[in-house]
Short mmCIF file of C-alpha atoms in Angstrom, two decimals:
data_model
loop_
_atom_site.label_atom_id
_atom_site.label_comp_id
_atom_site.label_asym_id
_atom_site.label_seq_id
_atom_site.Cartn_x
_atom_site.Cartn_y
_atom_site.Cartn_z
CA MET L 1 161.11 88.82 149.30
CA ALA L 2 164.17 88.58 151.30
CA ALA L 3 165.53 91.81 152.86
CA PRO L 4 168.63 93.38 151.97
CA SER L 5 171.12 93.04 154.54
CA LEU L 6 171.40 96.20 156.52
CA PRO L 7 174.76 98.48 156.70
CA SER L 8 176.73 98.44 158.77
CA PRO L 9 177.04 101.83 160.64
CA ARG L 10 181.21 101.60 160.36
CA VAL L 11 180.93 102.35 156.63
CA ILE L 12 178.43 104.61 156.61
CA GLN L 13 180.12 108.14 155.14
CA VAL L 14 178.04 110.64 156.69
CA ASP L 15 177.99 114.10 154.59
CA THR L 16 178.52 116.79 157.18
CA ARG L 17 178.90 119.69 154.59
CA GLY L 18 176.37 122.45 155.75
CA ALA L 19 175.46 120.82 158.73
CA VAL L 20 173.97 123.09 161.31
CA ILE L 21 173.71 122.37 165.69
CA LEU L 22 170.12 123.79 166.28
CA HIS L 23 169.67 126.19 169.40
CA GLU L 24 168.03 124.04 172.61
CA GLU L 25 164.63 124.43 173.52
CA SER L 26 165.45 124.27 177.23
CA PRO L 27 168.04 124.25 179.98
CA GLU L 28 167.67 120.88 180.31
CA THR L 29 168.42 119.81 176.00
CA ARG L 30 171.72 122.03 176.39
CA ASP L 31 173.95 118.90 175.47
CA SER L 32 171.36 116.84 173.58
CA ARG L 33 170.84 119.85 170.26
CA GLY L 34 169.73 118.17 167.21
CA ILE L 35 172.33 118.58 163.99
CA TYR L 36 170.85 119.44 161.16
CA LEU L 37 172.22 118.04 157.94
CA PRO L 38 171.16 119.26 154.67
CA ASN L 39 173.36 117.40 152.35
CA TYR L 40 173.00 113.93 154.04
CA ILE L 41 169.75 111.74 152.24
CA GLU L 42 171.39 107.93 152.14
CA PRO L 43 168.99 105.86 154.67
CA VAL L 44 170.34 105.02 158.17
CA SER L 45 168.68 101.63 159.41
CA HIS L 46 169.85 101.60 162.80
CA ILE L 47 169.54 103.82 166.28
CA ALA L 48 172.51 104.17 168.52
CA VAL L 49 172.15 103.61 172.03
CA ASP L 50 175.25 103.56 174.78
CA VAL L 51 174.06 102.80 178.32
CA GLY L 52 176.69 103.67 180.83
CA GLY L 53 176.65 103.87 184.27
CA SER L 54 174.53 106.95 185.13
CA LEU L 55 173.25 107.68 181.71
CA ALA L 56 171.79 106.56 178.94
CA LYS L 57 171.86 107.66 175.62
CA VAL L 58 170.00 107.52 172.00
CA VAL L 59 171.47 109.02 168.46
CA TYR L 60 169.03 108.35 166.03
CA PHE L 61 168.36 109.85 162.34
CA THR L 62 165.54 111.02 160.64
CA ARG L 63 163.98 112.60 157.91
CA SER L 64 160.93 114.86 157.29
CA PRO L 65 158.89 116.91 154.99
CA GLN L 66 160.19 120.05 155.79
CA PRO L 67 163.35 121.28 157.36
CA PRO L 68 163.51 121.85 161.34
CA SER L 69 162.44 124.95 162.25
CA SER L 70 165.19 128.04 161.38
CA PRO L 71 168.04 125.64 160.43
CA SER L 72 170.29 128.83 160.54
CA LEU L 73 174.01 129.25 160.23
CA ILE L 74 174.19 130.98 163.13
CA ALA L 75 172.26 127.75 164.82
CA THR L 76 170.81 130.06 167.72
CA ASN L 77 167.42 131.17 166.44
CA GLY L 78 165.82 128.01 166.22
CA ASN L 79 165.16 124.69 167.33
CA GLY L 80 165.16 120.96 166.76
CA SER L 81 161.06 120.43 166.91
CA CYS L 82 158.60 120.65 163.82
CA ASN L 83 155.69 122.55 163.92
CA ALA L 84 152.17 120.12 164.24
CA SER L 85 152.06 121.46 160.39
CA ASP L 86 154.70 119.27 159.34
CA TRP L 87 152.44 115.89 160.03
CA SER L 88 149.74 114.57 158.26
CA PRO L 89 146.22 114.07 160.01
CA ASP L 90 147.25 110.24 160.34
CA SER L 91 150.39 110.93 161.98
CA THR L 92 150.78 109.41 165.57
CA PRO L 93 150.52 111.89 168.70
CA PRO L 94 154.24 113.15 169.64
CA MET L 95 156.03 111.33 172.67
CA PRO L 96 155.85 112.92 176.21
CA GLY L 97 158.80 114.80 176.72
CA SER L 98 160.48 114.42 173.41
CA LYS L 99 160.94 116.44 169.86
CA LEU L 100 158.92 115.86 166.92
CA ASN L 101 161.82 115.49 164.49
CA GLY L 102 160.16 113.44 161.34
CA ALA L 103 160.51 109.69 161.46
CA LEU L 104 163.11 106.65 160.67
CA THR L 105 163.83 106.00 156.98
CA PRO L 106 165.75 103.01 157.00
CA LEU L 107 166.73 100.83 153.69
CA ILE L 108 164.45 98.14 153.48
CA LEU L 109 161.66 100.53 153.64
CA ASP L 110 162.75 100.69 149.38
CA SER L 111 161.93 96.87 149.04
CA PHE L 112 158.25 97.36 150.25
CA PRO L 113 156.41 99.86 148.02
CA HIS L 114 153.67 97.19 147.00
CA GLN L 115 152.88 97.32 150.51
CA HIS L 116 152.12 100.76 151.14
CA HIS L 117 148.34 100.10 149.95
CA GLN L 118 145.28 97.24 150.90
CA PRO L 119 145.56 95.00 148.91
CA PRO L 120 141.72 95.00 146.49
CA SER L 121 138.90 94.11 148.56
CA PRO L 122 137.24 90.83 146.92
CA GLU L 123 134.09 92.76 146.90
CA ARG L 124 135.38 95.27 144.74
CA GLU L 125 137.03 94.90 141.59
CA HIS L 126 139.41 97.71 140.11
CA THR L 127 140.97 97.94 137.07
CA GLU L 128 144.52 98.18 136.49
CA PRO L 129 144.62 101.75 135.90
CA GLU L 130 142.58 102.53 139.18
CA ILE L 131 145.37 100.33 141.01
CA ASN L 132 148.29 101.97 139.24
CA GLN L 133 146.85 105.45 140.12
CA HIS L 134 146.09 104.49 143.79
CA PHE L 135 149.60 102.78 143.60
CA HIS L 136 151.56 106.00 142.40
CA ALA L 137 150.02 108.36 144.76
CA THR L 138 151.06 106.04 147.91
CA LEU L 139 154.42 106.34 145.90
CA LEU L 140 153.77 110.34 145.92
CA GLN L 141 152.57 110.22 149.57
CA ARG L 142 155.68 108.36 151.17
CA ALA L 143 158.12 110.89 148.70
CA SER L 144 156.15 113.69 150.33
CA LEU L 145 158.36 112.73 153.60
CA GLN L 146 161.53 112.86 151.72
CA ASN L 147 161.30 115.99 149.38
CA PHE L 148 163.25 118.06 151.57
CA PRO L 149 166.78 117.45 151.07
CA GLY L 150 168.91 115.79 154.23
CA GLY L 151 167.91 115.08 157.58
CA SER L 152 168.57 115.41 161.34
CA LEU L 153 170.73 113.84 164.02
CA ASN L 154 168.55 113.69 167.41
CA PHE L 155 169.72 113.19 170.78
CA GLU L 156 168.20 111.92 173.80
CA LYS L 157 169.38 111.00 177.47
CA PHE L 158 167.50 108.82 180.25
CA GLU L 159 169.23 107.87 183.71
CA THR L 160 170.23 104.25 183.87
CA ASP L 161 168.37 103.58 186.73
CA ASN L 162 164.73 103.99 184.66
CA ILE L 163 166.47 102.27 181.70
CA ASP L 164 162.37 101.21 180.76
CA GLU L 165 161.90 104.91 180.01
CA CYS L 166 164.27 104.41 177.42
CA VAL L 167 163.59 101.14 175.89
CA GLU L 168 159.82 102.81 175.81
CA PHE L 169 160.97 105.86 173.86
CA ILE L 170 162.65 103.60 171.61
CA GLN L 171 159.43 101.66 170.88
CA ARG L 172 157.33 104.83 170.53
CA LEU L 173 159.86 106.32 167.93
CA ILE L 174 159.79 103.06 165.90
CA GLU L 175 155.99 102.54 166.23
CA ARG L 176 155.42 106.59 164.88
CA SER L 177 157.90 106.22 162.52
CA ALA L 178 155.94 103.06 160.91
CA VAL L 179 153.13 105.26 161.04
CA VAL L 180 154.78 108.45 159.04
CA ASN L 181 156.18 106.07 156.25
CA HIS L 182 152.62 104.31 155.70
CA VAL L 183 154.33 100.56 156.53
CA SER L 184 153.19 98.37 159.20
CA LEU L 185 154.87 97.73 161.99
CA GLU L 186 156.67 94.51 161.26
CA GLU L 187 157.96 95.93 158.37
CA MET L 188 159.35 98.59 159.91
CA LYS L 189 160.99 96.55 162.51
CA LYS L 190 162.70 94.53 159.48
CA GLY L 191 164.75 97.33 158.64
CA VAL L 192 165.69 98.95 161.77
CA LYS L 193 168.26 97.69 164.46
CA ILE L 194 169.66 98.64 167.33
CA THR L 195 173.71 99.25 167.70
CA ALA L 196 174.37 99.42 171.45
CA THR L 197 177.42 99.86 173.42
CA GLY L 198 178.43 100.72 176.33
CA GLY L 199 178.50 98.16 179.81
CA GLY L 200 174.37 98.93 179.51
CA ALA L 201 174.46 96.78 176.16
CA HIS L 202 175.63 93.40 177.72
CA LYS L 203 173.69 93.96 181.15
CA PHE L 204 170.13 95.22 179.14
CA TYR L 205 170.34 93.35 175.79
CA ASP L 206 167.90 90.71 176.84
CA LEU L 207 165.75 93.71 178.03
CA PHE L 208 166.21 95.20 174.63
CA SER L 209 165.70 92.45 172.77
CA SER L 210 162.50 91.05 174.49
CA VAL L 211 160.50 94.27 174.34
CA LEU L 212 161.82 95.44 170.97
CA GLY L 213 161.61 92.64 169.41
CA ILE L 214 164.36 94.04 166.82
CA GLU L 215 167.81 92.78 166.14
CA ILE L 216 170.71 94.35 168.76
CA GLU L 217 174.51 94.72 167.38
CA LYS L 218 176.99 95.25 170.09
CA GLY L 219 179.88 97.56 169.76
CA ASP L 220 182.99 97.83 171.25
CA GLU L 221 182.93 100.96 173.80
CA MET L 222 186.20 102.54 172.83
CA GLU L 223 185.79 102.23 169.26
CA CYS L 224 182.81 103.78 169.09
CA LEU L 225 184.08 106.20 171.15
CA ILE L 226 186.80 107.37 169.08
CA THR L 227 184.49 107.07 165.66
CA GLY L 228 182.08 109.30 167.21
CA LEU L 229 184.96 111.89 167.89
CA LYS L 230 186.04 111.83 164.47
CA PHE L 231 182.61 112.23 163.45
CA ILE L 232 181.68 115.11 165.61
CA THR L 233 184.78 117.18 165.12
CA LEU L 234 183.63 117.22 161.08
CA ILE L 235 180.73 119.70 162.38
CA PRO L 236 181.41 123.51 162.58
CA THR L 237 180.65 125.18 165.86
CA GLU L 238 180.81 121.60 167.80
CA VAL L 239 184.47 122.35 169.43
CA TYR L 240 184.76 125.36 171.39
CA PHE L 241 187.11 126.59 173.87
CA PHE L 242 187.31 129.29 176.59
CA SER L 243 189.61 132.41 175.82
CA ASP L 244 191.81 133.81 178.99
CA GLU L 245 189.91 136.52 179.46
CA LEU L 246 187.10 134.29 179.72
CA LEU L 247 188.90 131.75 182.48
CA HIS L 248 189.49 135.42 184.38
CA ALA L 249 186.20 136.27 184.63
CA VAL L 250 184.23 132.75 185.35
CA SER L 251 187.68 132.51 187.45
CA HIS L 252 187.44 135.69 189.82
CA PRO L 253 183.76 136.60 189.51
CA GLU L 254 184.23 139.26 192.20
CA THR L 255 186.28 140.96 189.04
CA LYS L 256 184.18 140.97 186.12
CA THR L 257 181.33 142.55 184.96
CA GLN L 258 177.66 140.75 185.21
CA PRO L 259 176.02 140.59 182.18
CA PRO L 260 172.69 142.21 181.96
CA ASN L 261 170.26 141.89 185.27
CA ASP L 262 173.25 139.57 186.91
CA ALA L 263 172.50 136.97 183.99
CA PRO L 264 174.13 133.65 184.56
CA LEU L 265 176.81 132.76 182.46
CA GLU L 266 175.26 131.49 179.56
CA ARG L 267 176.47 127.90 178.29
CA PRO L 268 179.03 127.97 174.91
CA SER L 269 176.93 129.07 171.92
CA PRO L 270 178.66 130.92 168.76
CA ASN L 271 176.97 134.12 169.52
CA PRO L 272 176.78 134.44 173.39
CA PRO L 273 175.56 137.88 174.16
CA LYS L 274 178.43 138.70 176.74
CA TYR L 275 181.69 136.55 176.77
CA SER L 276 183.48 135.59 173.62
CA VAL L 277 183.80 131.65 173.62
CA SER L 278 186.05 130.48 170.87
CA PHE L 279 184.55 128.28 168.26
CA GLU L 280 186.17 126.08 165.31
CA GLU L 281 184.23 127.42 162.71
CA ASN L 282 185.76 125.32 159.94
CA PRO L 283 186.47 121.64 160.99
CA MET L 284 188.94 119.40 160.44
CA PRO L 285 190.01 116.38 161.53
CA GLN L 286 191.76 116.55 164.89
CA LEU L 287 194.14 114.26 165.06
CA PRO L 288 196.51 112.82 166.82
CA CYS L 289 194.86 113.81 169.91
CA LEU L 290 194.69 113.03 173.32
CA LEU L 291 190.66 112.31 174.53
CA VAL L 292 189.69 112.69 178.08
CA ASN L 293 186.46 110.97 178.73
CA ILE L 294 184.85 111.75 181.57
CA GLY L 295 181.79 109.82 182.83
CA SER L 296 181.24 107.75 185.95
CA GLY L 297 184.96 106.94 185.84
CA VAL L 298 187.60 108.38 183.72
CA SER L 299 189.17 107.31 180.27
CA VAL L 300 192.37 108.88 178.97
CA ILE L 301 192.66 107.89 174.97
CA LYS L 302 195.73 108.25 172.89
CA VAL L 303 194.79 108.92 169.18
CA ASP L 304 197.26 108.77 166.66
CA VAL L 305 197.52 110.25 163.26
CA ASP L 306 195.45 107.33 161.44
CA GLY L 307 192.76 107.22 163.96
CA LYS L 308 194.21 103.93 166.25
CA PHE L 309 194.04 104.30 169.71
CA GLU L 310 194.93 103.31 173.12
CA ARG L 311 193.35 103.87 176.45
CA VAL L 312 196.63 104.69 178.39
CA THR L 313 195.41 105.26 181.47
CA GLY L 314 192.25 106.19 183.53
CA THR L 315 190.96 107.12 186.94
CA SER L 316 188.30 106.23 189.01
CA LEU L 317 187.65 109.93 190.51
CA GLY L 318 185.27 110.60 187.86
CA GLY L 319 181.46 112.13 187.77
CA GLY L 320 180.22 109.04 189.69
CA THR L 321 182.14 110.03 192.55
CA LEU L 322 181.58 113.51 192.43
CA TRP L 323 177.48 112.70 192.37
CA GLY L 324 178.08 110.02 195.10
CA LEU L 325 179.62 112.02 197.36
CA LEU L 326 177.52 114.93 197.17
CA SER L 327 174.57 112.68 197.17
CA LEU L 328 176.17 112.11 200.96
CA LEU L 329 177.23 115.54 201.97
CA THR L 330 174.45 117.86 200.37
CA PRO L 331 170.82 117.67 199.91
CA ALA L 332 170.81 117.48 196.30
CA THR L 333 169.18 114.72 194.46
CA SER L 334 170.45 115.21 190.63
CA PHE L 335 173.72 115.96 189.00
CA ASP L 336 172.21 119.17 187.87
CA GLU L 337 171.24 120.39 191.30
CA MET L 338 175.11 119.98 192.58
CA LEU L 339 176.10 121.51 189.75
CA ALA L 340 173.56 124.22 190.47
CA LEU L 341 174.51 124.49 194.58
CA ALA L 342 178.61 124.03 193.09
CA GLU L 343 177.88 127.69 190.71
CA GLN L 344 176.78 129.63 194.27
CA GLY L 345 179.70 128.04 196.36
CA ASP L 346 182.77 129.64 197.54
CA ASN L 347 185.41 126.73 197.85
CA SER L 348 187.63 129.11 200.11
CA THR L 349 185.79 128.25 202.96
CA VAL L 350 186.38 124.53 202.94
CA ASP L 351 189.85 124.59 200.87
CA MET L 352 193.26 125.20 202.53
CA LEU L 353 194.69 127.87 199.71
CA VAL L 354 198.26 128.62 199.17
CA GLY L 355 197.46 132.51 201.08
CA ASP L 356 196.02 130.63 204.24
CA ILE L 357 199.37 129.20 204.34
CA TYR L 358 201.75 131.96 203.83
CA GLY L 359 199.76 134.33 203.77
CA GLN L 360 200.32 135.55 199.95
CA ASP L 361 201.85 134.51 196.88
CA TYR L 362 204.78 131.74 196.45
CA GLY L 363 205.94 133.90 194.11
CA ARG L 364 208.98 131.31 193.49
CA LEU L 365 206.60 128.39 192.61
CA GLY L 366 204.42 130.18 190.69
CA LEU L 367 201.70 129.69 193.18
CA LYS L 368 199.31 132.17 193.55
CA SER L 369 197.29 132.90 196.78
CA THR L 370 194.42 131.61 195.85
CA THR L 371 196.03 128.31 194.84
CA ILE L 372 194.15 125.17 196.09
CA ALA L 373 197.07 123.93 198.44
CA SER L 374 194.46 121.03 200.50
CA SER L 375 191.01 120.33 199.07
CA PHE L 376 188.88 120.13 202.08
CA GLY L 377 192.12 121.34 204.25
CA LYS L 378 190.14 123.60 206.05
CA VAL L 379 187.11 121.26 207.10
CA PHE L 380 189.40 119.27 210.25
CA GLN L 381 191.08 121.59 212.33
CA LYS L 382 192.72 119.79 215.60
CA GLY L 383 191.55 120.70 218.70
CA ALA L 384 189.09 122.87 217.26
CA LYS L 385 184.70 122.60 217.30
CA LYS L 386 183.63 120.84 214.35
CA ARG L 387 182.15 123.48 211.79
CA THR L 388 179.46 123.30 209.70
CA PHE L 389 179.55 124.16 205.95
CA SER L 390 177.22 124.83 203.33
CA ALA L 391 175.98 122.94 200.55
CA GLU L 392 176.92 125.01 198.00
CA ASP L 393 181.01 125.25 199.64
CA ILE L 394 181.33 121.97 199.70
CA SER L 395 179.66 121.62 196.38
CA LYS L 396 182.15 123.87 194.75
CA SER L 397 185.51 122.74 196.43
CA LEU L 398 184.10 118.86 195.57
CA LEU L 399 183.98 119.83 191.62
CA TYR L 400 187.10 121.48 192.01
CA ALA L 401 189.17 118.88 193.24
CA ILE L 402 187.73 116.36 190.76
CA SER L 403 188.19 118.69 187.91
CA ASN L 404 192.04 119.40 188.98
CA ASN L 405 192.57 115.60 189.30
CA ILE L 406 191.55 115.00 185.86
CA GLY L 407 193.30 118.10 184.46
CA GLN L 408 196.49 116.84 186.00
CA ILE L 409 196.29 113.55 184.59
CA ALA L 410 195.39 114.42 181.16
CA TYR L 411 198.13 116.78 181.11
CA MET L 412 200.84 114.86 182.48
CA ASN L 413 199.47 112.11 179.03
CA ALA L 414 199.49 114.87 177.07
CA GLU L 415 203.11 115.81 177.72
CA LYS L 416 204.52 111.95 177.97
CA TYR L 417 202.74 111.65 174.19
CA ASN L 418 203.54 114.78 173.03
CA LEU L 419 200.00 116.15 171.51
CA ASP L 420 198.73 119.20 171.90
CA LYS L 421 195.25 118.73 171.35
CA ILE L 422 193.58 117.43 174.70
CA TYR L 423 189.57 116.93 173.98
CA PHE L 424 187.41 116.56 177.12
CA GLY L 425 183.93 114.30 177.09
CA GLY L 426 181.45 112.81 178.60
CA GLY L 427 178.12 113.61 180.58
CA PHE L 428 180.80 115.00 183.64
CA ILE L 429 181.21 118.29 182.02
CA ARG L 430 177.65 119.42 181.50
CA GLY L 431 178.32 122.76 179.94
CA HIS L 432 179.13 123.65 183.28
CA PRO L 433 181.23 126.71 183.40
CA SER L 434 182.91 125.82 186.38
CA THR L 435 184.15 122.50 185.20
CA ILE L 436 185.40 124.03 181.69
CA THR L 437 187.57 126.50 183.32
CA THR L 438 188.97 124.39 186.53
CA LEU L 439 190.07 122.10 183.28
CA SER L 440 190.78 124.76 180.87
CA TYR L 441 192.62 126.54 183.63
CA ALA L 442 194.77 123.31 184.65
CA ILE L 443 196.06 122.29 181.12
CA ARG L 444 196.98 126.32 180.45
CA PHE L 445 198.48 126.29 184.02
CA TRP L 446 200.84 123.23 183.49
CA SER L 447 201.62 123.39 180.32
CA LYS L 448 202.73 127.05 180.23
CA GLY L 449 200.36 128.12 177.89
CA THR L 450 201.43 125.16 175.30
CA LYS L 451 198.60 122.98 175.05
CA ARG L 452 194.57 123.85 175.51
CA ALA L 453 191.91 122.31 176.19
CA LEU L 454 189.05 121.88 173.82
CA PHE L 455 185.34 120.73 174.64
CA LEU L 456 182.56 119.02 172.53
CA ARG L 457 178.85 120.48 172.44
CA HIS L 458 177.67 117.06 172.30
CA GLU L 459 180.31 115.79 175.18
CA GLY L 460 178.11 113.49 176.45
CA PHE L 461 177.03 111.16 173.28
CA LEU L 462 180.35 110.79 171.68
#
C-alpha cells in the first residue's frame, strides 16, 4: 500500500488551549522546558531542527499513556519527564542526558494496523477468531499509548561543534518510538521527516540524510523564525517582561534586599519566590512588532499585522562576539561559564562612567553618574602602568557593551517603524538577569518609557 503524503508543517494548526509550560528539571534545562498541549490530538510527522553557528536545536512532539508529571497551570511544580511506570516492559532504555517524553506518533502509523503483529507461523494454524482476537489486542495495546489527551512539545539543544550528538539523539528518538509504537524501524522512518532550518541545514544536509535515512525538508530561516514567534506567543506565561522595580533591583544590587540565604536571582517563572516578573497570562497574537533575534549575530525583523516580515537590519556584534572575545580574555570555556562570571563582576572597574568624567550626574543631558560613557574606557590610560582586570569584571563590561548596542539598535528601528512591541529572542539571552535588565533598561531609557522589551521563555527555539 502506498504511504500517504506527509502534511506540511506550515499547514498544521496547533490547539494551544490550556497549554502549560513545565518546570525545568535543572538549571541546564531552563530554556528548554517542555510544553504540554492537553487539547492537541492530531499526529505530527516531522522533527524540527535548527542548526545555527553555535547551537543546534531540536523540537519534537510526543504522546504518552500518561500526562507529564504534575501538569499544573502554575507550571512550577512538575517536570517534563515521565516515570518509569509510564513505559511498557519492551520499551527501550532512556537516552543518556535526555527526558522520557512518550513517543513520536506520525500520521503514517495509522496505515499499518496489520503490521503490529507477526504473521501466523506455517507450523501453527490459527483460526479466524484467534487472529481477530490477537489483532484486536494489539490495537488496544497501541491505543493505550494514545489514550491520554494531548501531547508534549519537547526541546533539546546541542553545540554545533558536536553535531554528531544531535544526529545520534534523533536516531535514538526514532528507534525508541518504533519500539513504543510496536512497528518496525523501517515503518517509523517512512512516517517521519525532518524539517531543518539555519545555516547548518545546508551544511550538514548530507550528514543528516545519510545517517538517519529519512526525508529532509529545508525551511527558510526567517520564515521559520516568524512562524515560531506567532505560535509561541500563544502559549500562556511564555512572554514576560521586567517591571521597573525589578530593573532597579538587578541594576543596583547594593540597594536591593537579597533573597533568603543570599540566593541568586532566579530565572523568570510565573511565581518566583521574591521578585515580581510580569507574564502574559492571556496570550494573543502580538502583531505588528519588532523581533530582535540574537544568536551568533543579530537580525532585526519587522513583522506587520498580517504576518508579513522584512529583515530591516542587523549587526555582527552578537552572541558569537561575546563568546569569542571572552574566550580570549577569560579562562571560561562555555557560554554559561561566561555568564556566571559576568554575574559576579563589577563593570565600573573597567568601564569609564559619566561620573568618572564629570564627578557627578550630567543632569542637563539626563545622564546619571553611573551611565557608561566608554566601554573598557579605563583599561588604557596613557603613561600609566598597565593594569590587570578580573575575568568577572571583563565579562560584565563586555556583556553590557554588546547588550547596550543591541538595545539601542532595537529601539531606533522600533522608533523608525512606529512599533511599540519589541521581542528579544535567540540563544544569547539564556534568561540571564543582567542581559534582560540591560536590554529592558535600554528600551525604557531611549523610548522614555513608551516602549517595552518583551522576552520569551523558549527564546532560543523560535
